[in-house]
Coordinates of C-alpha atoms in Angstrom, one line a residue:
X1289 CA 26.3 -28.6 55.3
X1290 CA 27.5 -31.4 57.9
X1291 CA 30.1 -29.6 59.3
X1292 CA 27.5 -26.5 59.8
X1293 CA 25.0 -28.8 61.3
X1294 CA 27.8 -30.4 63.8
X1295 CA 28.3 -26.9 64.2
X1296 CA 24.8 -25.2 65.0
X1297 CA 24.2 -29.1 67.0
X1298 CA 27.5 -29.0 68.9
X1299 CA 26.5 -25.9 70.2
X1300 CA 24.0 -26.3 71.8
X1301 CA 24.9 -29.5 73.6
X1302 CA 27.8 -26.7 74.7
X1303 CA 25.2 -24.6 75.8
X1304 CA 22.6 -26.9 77.9
X1305 CA 26.6 -28.4 79.3
X1306 CA 27.2 -24.9 80.8
X1307 CA 23.6 -24.5 82.0
X1308 CA 24.2 -27.6 83.4
X1309 CA 28.2 -28.4 84.9
X1310 CA 27.1 -30.7 87.1
X1311 CA 25.4 -33.5 83.6
X1312 CA 28.0 -34.8 81.4
X1313 CA 28.7 -33.7 78.0
X1314 CA 27.9 -35.6 74.8
X1315 CA 30.8 -36.0 72.6
X1316 CA 30.0 -33.3 69.5
X1317 CA 31.4 -36.6 67.0
X1318 CA 28.3 -38.8 68.5
X1319 CA 25.5 -35.6 69.0
X1320 CA 26.4 -35.1 64.9
X1321 CA 25.6 -39.1 64.7
X1322 CA 22.0 -38.5 66.3
X1323 CA 19.7 -36.9 63.3
X1324 CA 20.4 -39.6 61.1
X1325 CA 19.5 -42.5 63.8
X1326 CA 15.7 -40.2 64.7
X1327 CA 13.0 -41.8 63.8
X1328 CA 11.7 -38.2 63.6
X1329 CA 12.7 -36.4 60.1
X1330 CA 15.3 -33.5 61.0
X1331 CA 15.8 -30.3 58.5
X1332 CA 17.8 -27.3 59.5
X1333 CA 17.4 -23.6 57.2
X1334 CA 18.7 -20.3 56.5
X1335 CA 17.2 -17.8 57.8
X1336 CA 20.6 -15.7 56.3
X1337 CA 19.3 -16.5 52.3
X1338 CA 16.5 -15.4 50.4
X1339 CA 13.4 -17.4 51.3
X1340 CA 15.3 -19.3 54.0
X1341 CA 16.4 -23.0 51.9
X1342 CA 16.8 -26.1 53.4
X1343 CA 20.0 -26.8 53.8
X1344 CA 20.2 -29.7 56.0
X1345 CA 17.9 -33.1 55.7
X1346 CA 18.4 -36.4 57.7
X1347 CA 17.5 -39.6 56.2
X1348 CA 14.4 -39.8 58.0
X1349 CA 13.4 -36.8 56.4
X1350 CA 14.2 -37.4 52.8
X1351 CA 11.7 -41.7 54.2
X1352 CA 8.9 -39.6 54.8
X1353 CA 8.8 -36.9 52.2
X1354 CA 9.8 -39.3 49.6
X1355 CA 11.8 -36.5 48.0
X1356 CA 16.5 -36.9 47.8
X1357 CA 18.9 -34.9 49.5
X1358 CA 19.6 -33.4 46.3
X1359 CA 16.3 -32.4 45.7
X1360 CA 15.2 -30.6 48.8
X1361 CA 18.3 -28.7 50.0
X1362 CA 18.7 -25.3 48.6
X1363 CA 14.6 -25.5 48.4
X1364 CA 11.8 -23.4 51.2
X1365 CA 10.1 -26.4 52.7
X1366 CA 6.5 -24.6 52.0
X1367 CA 6.6 -26.2 48.6
X1368 CA 5.9 -29.4 50.7
X1369 CA 2.2 -27.5 51.2
X1370 CA 1.3 -28.2 47.9
X1371 CA -1.9 -26.4 47.5
X1372 CA -3.1 -26.4 50.7
X1373 CA -1.3 -23.2 51.7
X1374 CA -4.8 -21.6 53.6
X1375 CA -4.4 -24.2 56.6
X1376 CA -4.2 -22.1 59.9
X1377 CA -1.1 -23.6 60.8
X1378 CA 0.9 -22.0 57.9
X1379 CA 0.3 -18.3 59.5
X1380 CA 1.1 -19.4 62.8
X1381 CA 4.4 -20.2 61.7
X1382 CA 5.2 -17.4 59.9
X1383 CA 3.8 -14.5 62.6
X1384 CA 6.4 -17.2 65.1
X1385 CA 8.7 -17.2 62.1
X1386 CA 8.9 -13.7 62.0
X1387 CA 9.2 -13.0 66.0
X1388 CA 12.8 -15.8 65.8
X1389 CA 10.4 -18.1 68.2
X1390 CA 9.6 -21.1 68.4
X1391 CA 6.8 -23.1 67.2
X1392 CA 4.9 -26.3 67.0
X1393 CA 1.6 -27.3 64.5
X1394 CA 0.0 -30.1 63.0
X1395 CA -0.3 -29.5 59.6
X1396 CA -0.8 -31.6 55.5
X1397 CA 2.1 -32.2 53.0
X1398 CA 2.7 -34.1 50.4
X1399 CA 5.4 -36.7 49.7
X1400 CA 6.6 -36.6 46.3
X1401 CA 4.3 -39.0 45.2
X1402 CA 1.5 -37.1 45.8
X1403 CA -0.1 -38.8 48.8
X1404 CA -0.9 -36.8 51.4
X1405 CA 0.6 -36.5 55.2
X1406 CA 0.1 -35.5 58.7
X1407 CA 2.7 -33.4 60.0
X1408 CA 3.5 -33.0 63.7
X1409 CA 6.7 -29.8 62.8
X1410 CA 8.2 -28.5 65.9
X1411 CA 10.6 -25.6 65.0
X1412 CA 13.5 -24.1 66.9
X1413 CA 15.7 -21.0 65.8
X1414 CA 18.8 -21.8 66.7
X1415 CA 22.4 -19.1 66.5
X1416 CA 25.3 -21.3 65.3
X1417 CA 28.2 -18.8 66.2
X1418 CA 25.8 -16.6 69.6
X1419 CA 23.5 -13.9 68.7
X1420 CA 21.4 -13.9 66.9
X1421 CA 18.9 -16.9 65.0
X1422 CA 20.6 -17.4 61.9
X1423 CA 19.0 -20.8 61.6
X1424 CA 16.0 -23.2 62.1
X1425 CA 15.7 -26.7 63.4
X1426 CA 12.7 -28.5 62.4
X1427 CA 11.7 -31.8 63.9
X1428 CA 9.1 -33.7 61.8
X1429 CA 6.2 -36.5 62.9
X1430 CA 4.6 -38.6 60.1
X1431 CA 1.3 -39.0 62.2
X1432 CA -1.0 -39.8 59.4
X1433 CA -1.4 -43.4 60.6
X1434 CA -2.5 -42.2 64.5
X1435 CA -4.7 -39.2 63.0
X1436 CA -6.8 -42.2 60.6
X1437 CA -7.0 -43.6 64.2
X1438 CA -8.3 -41.0 65.6
X1439 CA -10.8 -39.9 63.3
X1440 CA -11.9 -43.5 63.0
X1441 CA -12.9 -43.4 66.3
X1442 CA -14.6 -40.1 66.7
X1443 CA -16.4 -41.3 63.6
X1444 CA -17.2 -44.9 65.1
X1445 CA -18.5 -42.6 68.0
X1446 CA -21.5 -41.1 65.7
X1447 CA -21.9 -43.5 63.7
X1448 CA -24.3 -47.0 63.3
X1449 CA -21.4 -50.0 63.1
X1450 CA -23.8 -52.0 60.8
X1451 CA -25.0 -49.5 58.6
X1452 CA -22.4 -47.1 59.1
X1453 CA -25.0 -44.5 59.2
X1454 CA -25.7 -41.7 61.8
X1455 CA -26.2 -43.1 65.1
X1456 CA -29.1 -41.0 67.3
X1457 CA -26.7 -39.0 68.6
X1458 CA -25.3 -37.5 66.3
X1459 CA -28.4 -37.0 64.0
X1460 CA -29.9 -34.8 66.6
X1461 CA -26.9 -32.8 66.9
X1462 CA -26.1 -32.9 63.2
X1463 CA -30.3 -31.6 62.4
X1464 CA -30.0 -29.1 65.2
X1465 CA -27.1 -27.7 62.5
X1466 CA -29.1 -28.7 59.2
X1467 CA -31.6 -26.2 61.0
X1468 CA -29.6 -22.8 62.3
X1469 CA -27.8 -23.0 59.2
X1470 CA -30.7 -23.7 56.7
X1471 CA -33.5 -20.8 55.8
X1472 CA -36.1 -23.2 54.1
X1473 CA -37.9 -25.8 55.9
X1474 CA -37.1 -29.8 56.3
X1475 CA -38.7 -32.9 56.1
X1476 CA -37.8 -35.9 59.4
X1477 CA -39.6 -38.4 59.2
X1478 CA -39.0 -41.6 61.7
X1479 CA -39.7 -45.4 60.0
X1480 CA -40.1 -49.2 61.0
X1481 CA -40.1 -52.2 59.6
X1482 CA -42.7 -54.5 60.4
X1483 CA -41.7 -57.9 61.6
X1484 CA -38.4 -57.4 61.8
X1485 CA -38.0 -60.6 64.2
X1486 CA -39.4 -63.1 62.0
X1487 CA -37.0 -62.1 59.7
X1488 CA -34.2 -63.2 62.8
X1489 CA -35.9 -65.6 62.7
X1490 CA -37.4 -66.6 60.0
X1491 CA -34.0 -66.2 58.3
X1492 CA -31.2 -65.5 60.8
X1493 CA -29.3 -62.3 62.2
X1494 CA -27.8 -62.3 59.2
X1495 CA -29.5 -61.5 56.5
X1496 CA -31.8 -59.8 59.6
X1497 CA -28.6 -57.5 59.7
X1498 CA -28.6 -57.3 55.7
X1499 CA -31.4 -56.4 54.8
X1500 CA -30.7 -53.5 57.7
X1501 CA -28.0 -52.3 55.4
X1502 CA -30.3 -52.7 52.4
X1503 CA -32.6 -50.3 54.3
X1504 CA -29.9 -47.4 54.8
X1505 CA -28.2 -47.7 51.3
X1506 CA -31.7 -46.9 50.4
X1507 CA -32.7 -44.1 52.4
X1508 CA -29.4 -42.7 51.7
X1509 CA -29.3 -42.4 47.8
X1510 CA -33.5 -40.5 48.4
X1511 CA -31.2 -37.8 48.7
X1512 CA -31.5 -37.0 52.4
X1513 CA -29.1 -34.8 53.9
X1514 CA -28.8 -37.1 57.1
X1515 CA -30.7 -41.0 57.8
X1516 CA -29.8 -42.5 61.0
X1517 CA -31.1 -45.8 62.6
X1518 CA -32.9 -44.6 66.4
X1519 CA -33.0 -48.3 67.4
X1520 CA -33.0 -52.2 66.1
X1521 CA -35.5 -51.4 63.2
X1522 CA -35.9 -48.3 63.1
X1523 CA -34.5 -45.7 61.0
X1524 CA -35.1 -41.7 60.9
X1525 CA -34.4 -39.0 58.2
X1526 CA -33.8 -35.3 57.3
X1527 CA -34.6 -34.4 54.4
X1528 CA -34.6 -30.7 52.8
X1529 CA -37.3 -28.9 50.8
X1530 CA -37.8 -26.5 48.8
X1531 CA -41.1 -24.8 51.1
X1532 CA -43.4 -27.6 53.1
X1533 CA -46.1 -28.5 50.4
X1534 CA -43.5 -30.7 48.6
X1535 CA -43.4 -32.8 51.4
X1536 CA -45.8 -35.2 50.4
X1537 CA -44.7 -35.9 47.3
X1538 CA -41.3 -36.4 49.5
X1539 CA -42.8 -38.9 51.5
X1540 CA -44.0 -40.7 48.4
X1541 CA -40.8 -40.6 47.4
X1542 CA -39.1 -42.6 50.1
X1543 CA -42.0 -45.0 50.6
X1544 CA -41.1 -46.2 46.8
X1545 CA -37.8 -46.3 47.6
X1546 CA -38.1 -49.1 50.2
X1547 CA -41.2 -50.7 48.5
X1548 CA -39.1 -53.3 46.0
X1549 CA -38.0 -56.1 47.4
X1550 CA -35.2 -57.2 50.0
X1551 CA -33.3 -59.4 47.9
X1552 CA -31.2 -61.4 50.5
X1553 CA -29.2 -64.9 51.2
X1554 CA -31.1 -66.0 47.7
X1555 CA -34.8 -65.3 48.7
X1556 CA -36.6 -62.0 47.8
X1557 CA -38.5 -60.6 50.8
X1558 CA -41.0 -57.8 50.6
X1559 CA -41.2 -56.0 53.7
X1560 CA -43.8 -53.4 54.9
X1561 CA -43.0 -49.8 56.3
X1562 CA -44.9 -47.9 59.3
X1563 CA -43.3 -44.4 58.8
X1564 CA -44.3 -40.8 60.4
X1565 CA -42.6 -37.7 59.1
X1566 CA -43.2 -34.0 60.7
X1567 CA -42.1 -30.6 58.7
X1568 CA -39.9 -28.7 60.3
X1569 CA -37.7 -25.3 60.2
X1570 CA -35.8 -22.3 62.7
X1571 CA -38.2 -22.1 64.7
X1572 CA -38.2 -25.7 66.0
X1573 CA -35.2 -27.8 67.3
X1574 CA -34.2 -30.6 66.3
X1575 CA -35.1 -32.9 69.7
X1576 CA -38.9 -31.3 69.2
X1577 CA -39.1 -32.2 65.4
X1578 CA -37.9 -36.5 66.9
X1579 CA -40.0 -36.7 69.5
X1580 CA -43.2 -35.3 66.9
X1581 CA -41.9 -37.3 64.3
X1582 CA -41.4 -40.4 66.4
X1583 CA -45.5 -40.0 67.7
X1584 CA -47.2 -39.9 64.3
X1585 CA -44.6 -43.3 63.6
X1586 CA -46.5 -44.7 66.1
X1587 CA -49.9 -44.2 64.8
X1588 CA -48.6 -45.3 61.9
X1589 CA -47.8 -48.7 63.6
X1590 CA -51.0 -48.5 65.2
X1591 CA -52.7 -48.0 62.3
X1592 CA -54.1 -51.6 60.6
X1593 CA -53.0 -50.9 56.9
X1594 CA -49.2 -48.5 58.8
X1595 CA -50.6 -45.8 57.0
X1596 CA -48.0 -43.3 56.8
X1597 CA -49.0 -40.7 59.0
X1598 CA -47.5 -36.7 59.2
X1599 CA -47.6 -35.0 63.3
X1600 CA -50.5 -33.8 64.2
X1601 CA -51.4 -32.2 67.8
X1602 CA -53.5 -34.8 68.6
X1603 CA -49.9 -37.2 68.5
X1604 CA -48.3 -34.8 70.9
X1605 CA -51.8 -35.5 73.3
X1606 CA -51.7 -39.2 72.6
X1607 CA -47.2 -39.3 73.1
X1608 CA -47.7 -37.0 76.6
X1609 CA -50.2 -39.5 77.7
X1610 CA -48.3 -42.7 76.9
X1611 CA -45.5 -41.2 79.6
X1612 CA -47.8 -39.9 82.3
X1613 CA -49.9 -44.1 82.1
X1614 CA -45.9 -44.9 81.8
X1615 CA -45.4 -43.5 84.8
X1616 CA -48.8 -43.7 86.6
X1617 CA -48.2 -47.9 86.1
X1618 CA -44.6 -47.1 87.8
X1619 CA -46.1 -45.9 90.9
X1620 CA -48.9 -48.4 90.9
X1621 CA -46.6 -51.0 90.7
X1622 CA -44.7 -49.7 93.5
X1623 CA -48.5 -48.9 95.1
X1624 CA -49.7 -52.2 94.6
X1625 CA -53.1 -51.1 92.7
X1626 CA -52.8 -54.2 90.7
X1627 CA -55.2 -56.8 91.7
X1628 CA -57.3 -59.5 90.7
X1629 CA -61.2 -60.1 90.1
X1630 CA -61.8 -63.8 89.4
X1631 CA -64.6 -65.1 87.4
X1632 CA -65.9 -69.0 87.8
X1633 CA -66.0 -71.2 86.0
X1634 CA -68.2 -74.4 85.9
X1635 CA -68.9 -77.8 85.4
X1636 CA -71.3 -77.5 82.7
X1637 CA -72.5 -81.1 83.2
X1638 CA -73.3 -80.2 87.3
X1639 CA -72.9 -76.4 87.5
X1640 CA -69.8 -76.6 90.3
X1641 CA -68.0 -74.0 90.1
X1642 CA -64.5 -75.8 89.0
X1643 CA -62.5 -72.9 88.2
X1644 CA -61.7 -69.5 88.3
X1645 CA -59.9 -66.9 85.6
X1646 CA -57.6 -64.1 87.3
X1647 CA -58.2 -61.2 85.2
X1648 CA -55.8 -58.0 86.2
X1649 CA -57.8 -54.5 87.7
X1650 CA -55.8 -51.8 87.9
X1651 CA -57.5 -49.4 91.1
X1652 CA -56.3 -46.3 89.9
X1653 CA -56.5 -43.5 91.9
X1654 CA -58.1 -40.9 90.0
X1655 CA -60.3 -42.9 87.2
X1656 CA -61.3 -46.0 89.5
X1657 CA -61.1 -49.8 88.3
X1658 CA -59.4 -49.8 85.1
X1659 CA -60.1 -53.5 82.9
X1660 CA -56.6 -55.1 81.6
X1661 CA -57.7 -53.5 77.8
X1662 CA -57.1 -50.3 78.8
X1663 CA -53.4 -50.7 79.7
X1664 CA -51.8 -54.2 78.9
X1665 CA -51.3 -52.8 75.4
X1666 CA -49.2 -50.2 76.9
X1667 CA -47.6 -51.9 79.8
X1668 CA -46.4 -54.4 76.8
X1669 CA -44.9 -51.4 75.2
X1670 CA -43.4 -50.2 77.4
X1671 CA -41.9 -53.2 79.5
X1672 CA -44.0 -53.0 82.5
X1673 CA -45.7 -55.9 81.5
X1674 CA -42.6 -58.1 83.2
X1675 CA -43.1 -56.7 86.5
X1676 CA -46.9 -57.0 86.6
X1677 CA -47.2 -60.2 85.5
X1678 CA -44.2 -61.7 87.9
X1679 CA -46.5 -59.9 91.3
X1680 CA -49.9 -61.3 89.3
X1681 CA -48.5 -64.8 89.5
X1682 CA -47.6 -64.3 92.4
X1683 CA -50.7 -62.7 94.1
X1684 CA -52.6 -65.6 91.8
X1685 CA -50.2 -68.7 94.2
X1686 CA -51.0 -67.5 97.2
X1687 CA -54.8 -66.6 96.5
X1688 CA -54.7 -70.1 94.6
X1689 CA -53.2 -71.7 98.2
X1690 CA -55.5 -70.1 100.3
X1691 CA -58.3 -71.2 98.7
X1692 CA -57.8 -74.4 98.6
X1693 CA -56.3 -75.2 101.5
X1694 CA -58.4 -78.1 103.3
X1695 CA -61.0 -78.3 100.6
X1696 CA -61.0 -81.7 98.9
X1697 CA -61.1 -81.0 95.6
X1698 CA -59.3 -77.9 94.6
X1699 CA -60.2 -74.1 92.8
X1700 CA -58.5 -74.4 89.3
X1701 CA -57.0 -70.8 87.9
X1702 CA -55.9 -69.2 85.2
X1703 CA -53.2 -66.5 84.4
X1704 CA -52.8 -65.1 81.5
X1705 CA -49.6 -64.1 80.2
X1706 CA -48.2 -62.0 78.5
X1707 CA -46.2 -63.1 74.8
X1708 CA -43.3 -61.1 75.7
X1709 CA -42.8 -62.8 79.1
X1710 CA -42.2 -66.6 77.5
X1711 CA -39.6 -63.9 75.4
X1712 CA -37.9 -62.7 77.4
X1713 CA -38.5 -64.2 80.8
X1714 CA -37.3 -67.9 82.1
X1715 CA -41.1 -68.8 82.6
X1716 CA -39.9 -72.4 83.9
X1717 CA -37.4 -71.9 86.2
X1718 CA -40.0 -68.5 87.4
X1719 CA -43.2 -70.4 87.6
X1720 CA -41.4 -73.3 89.6
X1721 CA -39.7 -70.6 92.5
X1722 CA -43.1 -68.8 92.7
X1723 CA -44.7 -72.6 93.2
X1724 CA -42.3 -72.8 96.0
X1725 CA -42.6 -69.4 97.2
X1726 CA -46.6 -70.0 97.7
X1727 CA -46.4 -73.6 98.6
X1728 CA -49.3 -74.0 95.6
X1729 CA -49.8 -77.4 94.1
X1730 CA -48.9 -77.0 89.7
X1731 CA -51.9 -78.3 89.3
X1732 CA -54.2 -76.0 90.8
X1733 CA -52.8 -73.0 88.3
X1734 CA -53.6 -72.4 84.7
X1735 CA -51.5 -70.4 82.2
X1736 CA -53.4 -69.4 79.5
X1737 CA -51.8 -68.6 76.5
X1738 CA -52.5 -65.9 72.8
X1739 CA -52.8 -67.7 69.4
X1740 CA -49.5 -65.4 68.8
X1741 CA -47.3 -67.0 71.1
X1742 CA -48.4 -69.9 69.0
X1743 CA -47.6 -68.5 65.5
X1744 CA -43.6 -68.6 66.7
X1745 CA -43.6 -72.3 66.3
X1746 CA -39.9 -72.4 67.1
X1747 CA -38.0 -75.4 69.2
X1748 CA -37.2 -72.9 71.5
X1749 CA -40.6 -71.7 72.5
X1750 CA -41.7 -75.8 72.6
X1751 CA -39.1 -76.6 74.9
X1752 CA -40.3 -73.9 77.5
X1753 CA -43.8 -74.8 77.5
X1754 CA -43.3 -78.7 78.2
X1755 CA -40.9 -78.0 80.7
X1756 CA -43.4 -76.2 82.2
X1757 CA -46.4 -79.4 82.0
X1758 CA -43.6 -81.2 83.0
X1759 CA -43.9 -79.1 86.0
X1760 CA -47.4 -79.8 86.4
X1761 CA -49.4 -76.4 85.4
X1762 CA -51.7 -76.1 83.0
X1763 CA -51.5 -74.1 79.5
X1764 CA -54.2 -73.5 77.1
X1765 CA -54.8 -70.9 74.4
X1766 CA -57.5 -68.1 75.0
X1767 CA -59.6 -67.3 72.1
X1768 CA -59.3 -70.1 70.2
X1769 CA -60.6 -69.5 66.5
X1770 CA -60.0 -65.8 66.4
X1771 CA -56.4 -65.3 65.1
X1772 CA -53.8 -66.8 64.0
X1773 CA -56.2 -69.9 64.9
X1774 CA -54.6 -73.4 63.3
X1775 CA -55.2 -77.1 63.9
X1776 CA -51.5 -77.4 63.6
X1777 CA -51.6 -76.0 67.4
X1778 CA -53.3 -79.3 68.4
X1779 CA -50.5 -81.4 68.0
X1780 CA -47.0 -79.0 68.0
X1781 CA -47.8 -77.7 71.8
X1782 CA -48.4 -79.3 74.6
X1783 CA -51.8 -77.8 75.8
X1784 CA -54.2 -78.4 78.4
X1785 CA -57.3 -76.7 77.3
X1786 CA -59.4 -74.9 74.5
X1787 CA -61.4 -71.8 75.2
X1788 CA -64.0 -70.8 72.9
X1789 CA -63.7 -67.6 72.2
X1790 CA -67.7 -65.6 73.4
X1791 CA -67.8 -64.3 69.4
X1792 CA -69.3 -68.3 68.7
X1793 CA -71.2 -68.3 72.4
X1794 CA -73.1 -65.2 71.4
X1795 CA -75.8 -66.3 69.6
X1796 CA -75.4 -69.9 69.5
X1797 CA -79.1 -70.9 69.3
X1798 CA -79.7 -68.2 66.2
X1799 CA -76.7 -70.0 64.0
X1800 CA -76.4 -73.4 62.8
X1801 CA -72.4 -72.5 61.7
X1802 CA -71.4 -71.9 64.9
X1803 CA -72.8 -75.0 66.5
X1804 CA -70.7 -77.2 64.0
X1805 CA -67.1 -75.0 64.4
X1806 CA -67.8 -75.3 68.4
X1807 CA -69.0 -79.3 67.9
X1808 CA -66.4 -79.7 66.0
X1809 CA -63.9 -78.2 68.4
X1810 CA -64.7 -80.3 71.2
X1811 CA -64.4 -83.2 69.3
X1812 CA -61.2 -83.2 68.2
X1813 CA -60.0 -81.9 71.4
X1814 CA -61.7 -85.0 73.4
X1815 CA -60.0 -87.1 71.0
X1816 CA -56.6 -85.4 71.7
X1817 CA -57.4 -85.7 76.0
X1818 CA -57.6 -81.6 75.4
X1819 CA -60.6 -79.8 78.5
X1820 CA -63.0 -77.3 76.1
X1821 CA -64.1 -74.1 78.3
X1822 CA -66.7 -71.6 76.5
X1823 CA -66.4 -68.3 77.5
X1824 CA -68.8 -65.4 77.4
X1825 CA -72.4 -67.7 78.1
X1826 CA -75.2 -65.6 78.9
X1827 CA -78.1 -67.7 78.3
X1828 CA -79.9 -70.9 79.6
X1829 CA -80.2 -72.0 76.1
X1830 CA -76.2 -70.9 75.7
X1831 CA -75.8 -72.7 78.7
X1832 CA -78.0 -75.6 78.0
X1833 CA -76.5 -76.3 73.8
X1834 CA -72.9 -76.5 75.3
X1835 CA -73.4 -79.2 77.9
X1836 CA -75.2 -81.0 75.3
X1837 CA -72.6 -80.8 72.6
X1838 CA -70.3 -82.4 75.6
X1839 CA -68.5 -78.8 76.4
X1840 CA -66.6 -79.9 80.0
X1841 CA -66.8 -75.2 81.9
X1842 CA -68.7 -72.8 81.1
X1843 CA -67.6 -69.6 81.8
X1844 CA -69.9 -66.1 81.7
X1845 CA -71.9 -63.4 84.1
X1846 CA -74.4 -66.2 83.7
X1847 CA -72.3 -68.4 86.5
X1848 CA -71.2 -65.0 87.7
X1849 CA -69.3 -61.5 86.9
X1850 CA -65.5 -61.6 87.7
X1851 CA -65.9 -60.4 91.6
X1852 CA -62.3 -59.5 93.9
X1853 CA -60.5 -62.4 95.7
X1854 CA -63.1 -61.6 99.1
X1855 CA -66.5 -61.9 97.3
X1856 CA -64.4 -64.6 95.2
X1857 CA -63.7 -66.8 98.8
X1858 CA -67.5 -66.3 100.2
X1859 CA -68.4 -67.9 97.2
X1860 CA -66.9 -71.0 96.8

């Protein structure tokens, strides 16, 4: 058989040399050694024999298949295909052999030990003595590793790296396929893990990752056809239904599967979830269902008890309104439609205006003047609050510089800061840059913080506040006592002022408990060196009571409503 191979291979070399007489020829002795030096498997089958048996295999072919030469010679190589004889590539080979044509395919083969390998095979028809082809020369390369690597890369583009469930792009694609191939409805749900930030901050990001993996596993075990991680702490799933009436029971099953505590890092954590869902069929597309489930999820997240919410047309309307508001707010930033009105703060002992709170307003082209409660929440959800806050502080600092020019006793301006700005912006550097650019004295600016920011009393947050105090700006807790009021804040944070919420001031004369609470806040603040501002003062009785309690400053309609910048300049 070696002689046959030499003759066949030599024939190919002689043919090539004849076609290229100027090229040096390869000695046939060297040519005969080439197959065993090759890393590719080489095999020859005889077309003249029944069944086209193998008549030659090199050592690489034997190493790849696990069969010895004696076990291979005389057999048709199709036995290497095992039970995978329906591969379309096999038909391509048969068609080419029938025409005595060359062919290249990649197909599955099986080694002697039963393990699968992918074979990149090239077949060339050759003639030993000239004339019609008498043999097929095959070159086989094991491409199992490269195919596995390619499959892994393909999978990584479809899957979330942490949880191994689908990413959102693949989820939409596969949901569309599911909708097209299934006649019955599917339930599409979006699920958001509440207070994920607290777990990351309290236990560490590695624990947060463990929780996400466990959530993905529980959702996968619900029997859902598709599970996806759509965001940091947000998941989605598509679950087949027998009929639309099964939606409520299915969503309850999903909710119960997520309810048990999560065991991580030696601790058990109870987690709450917001959940919105929609039922769809072949008449809807995946992107529409995802959007509608997201709109229902938004309503669930906004509810006090994170109610599970089914999509309703009203959700769609709200979602469109949010999108429209986002676009309008972006345009408002470009056209300087955000401005401030200033409400006076007075010294209760003398009645002198000593400060003002800068209150954000939106001069909407269609709806007129809009107060912050109409748009600040949405600005925080979309991140636009960063641009609004940056522009706002510059405006207030410039105004403070203008108002205090040549004033013997300066006016102090309070500016409300969103917690998001503290988390996503280098506040000390930003405030310092604003003060430098405007020429404002740091003592003229006071930043009003919400109690929700105090809850996250991390070392980083304390450091930010201390750096702000080192600049000389004041720090005030707004609406003290209405949220997460905790006297520990007064000890831990470098505050300069506490603002008593208007809810404690209203009806002060008729409520002994309110008077006791306010007196206590004033007494503690005085001992700690804080100023106290009472909000919402509307009557002389309230003013007199607060002054007699030694409250420092007051703010409310009794002293003046919020007015434009020009109106405030005239007032002072």
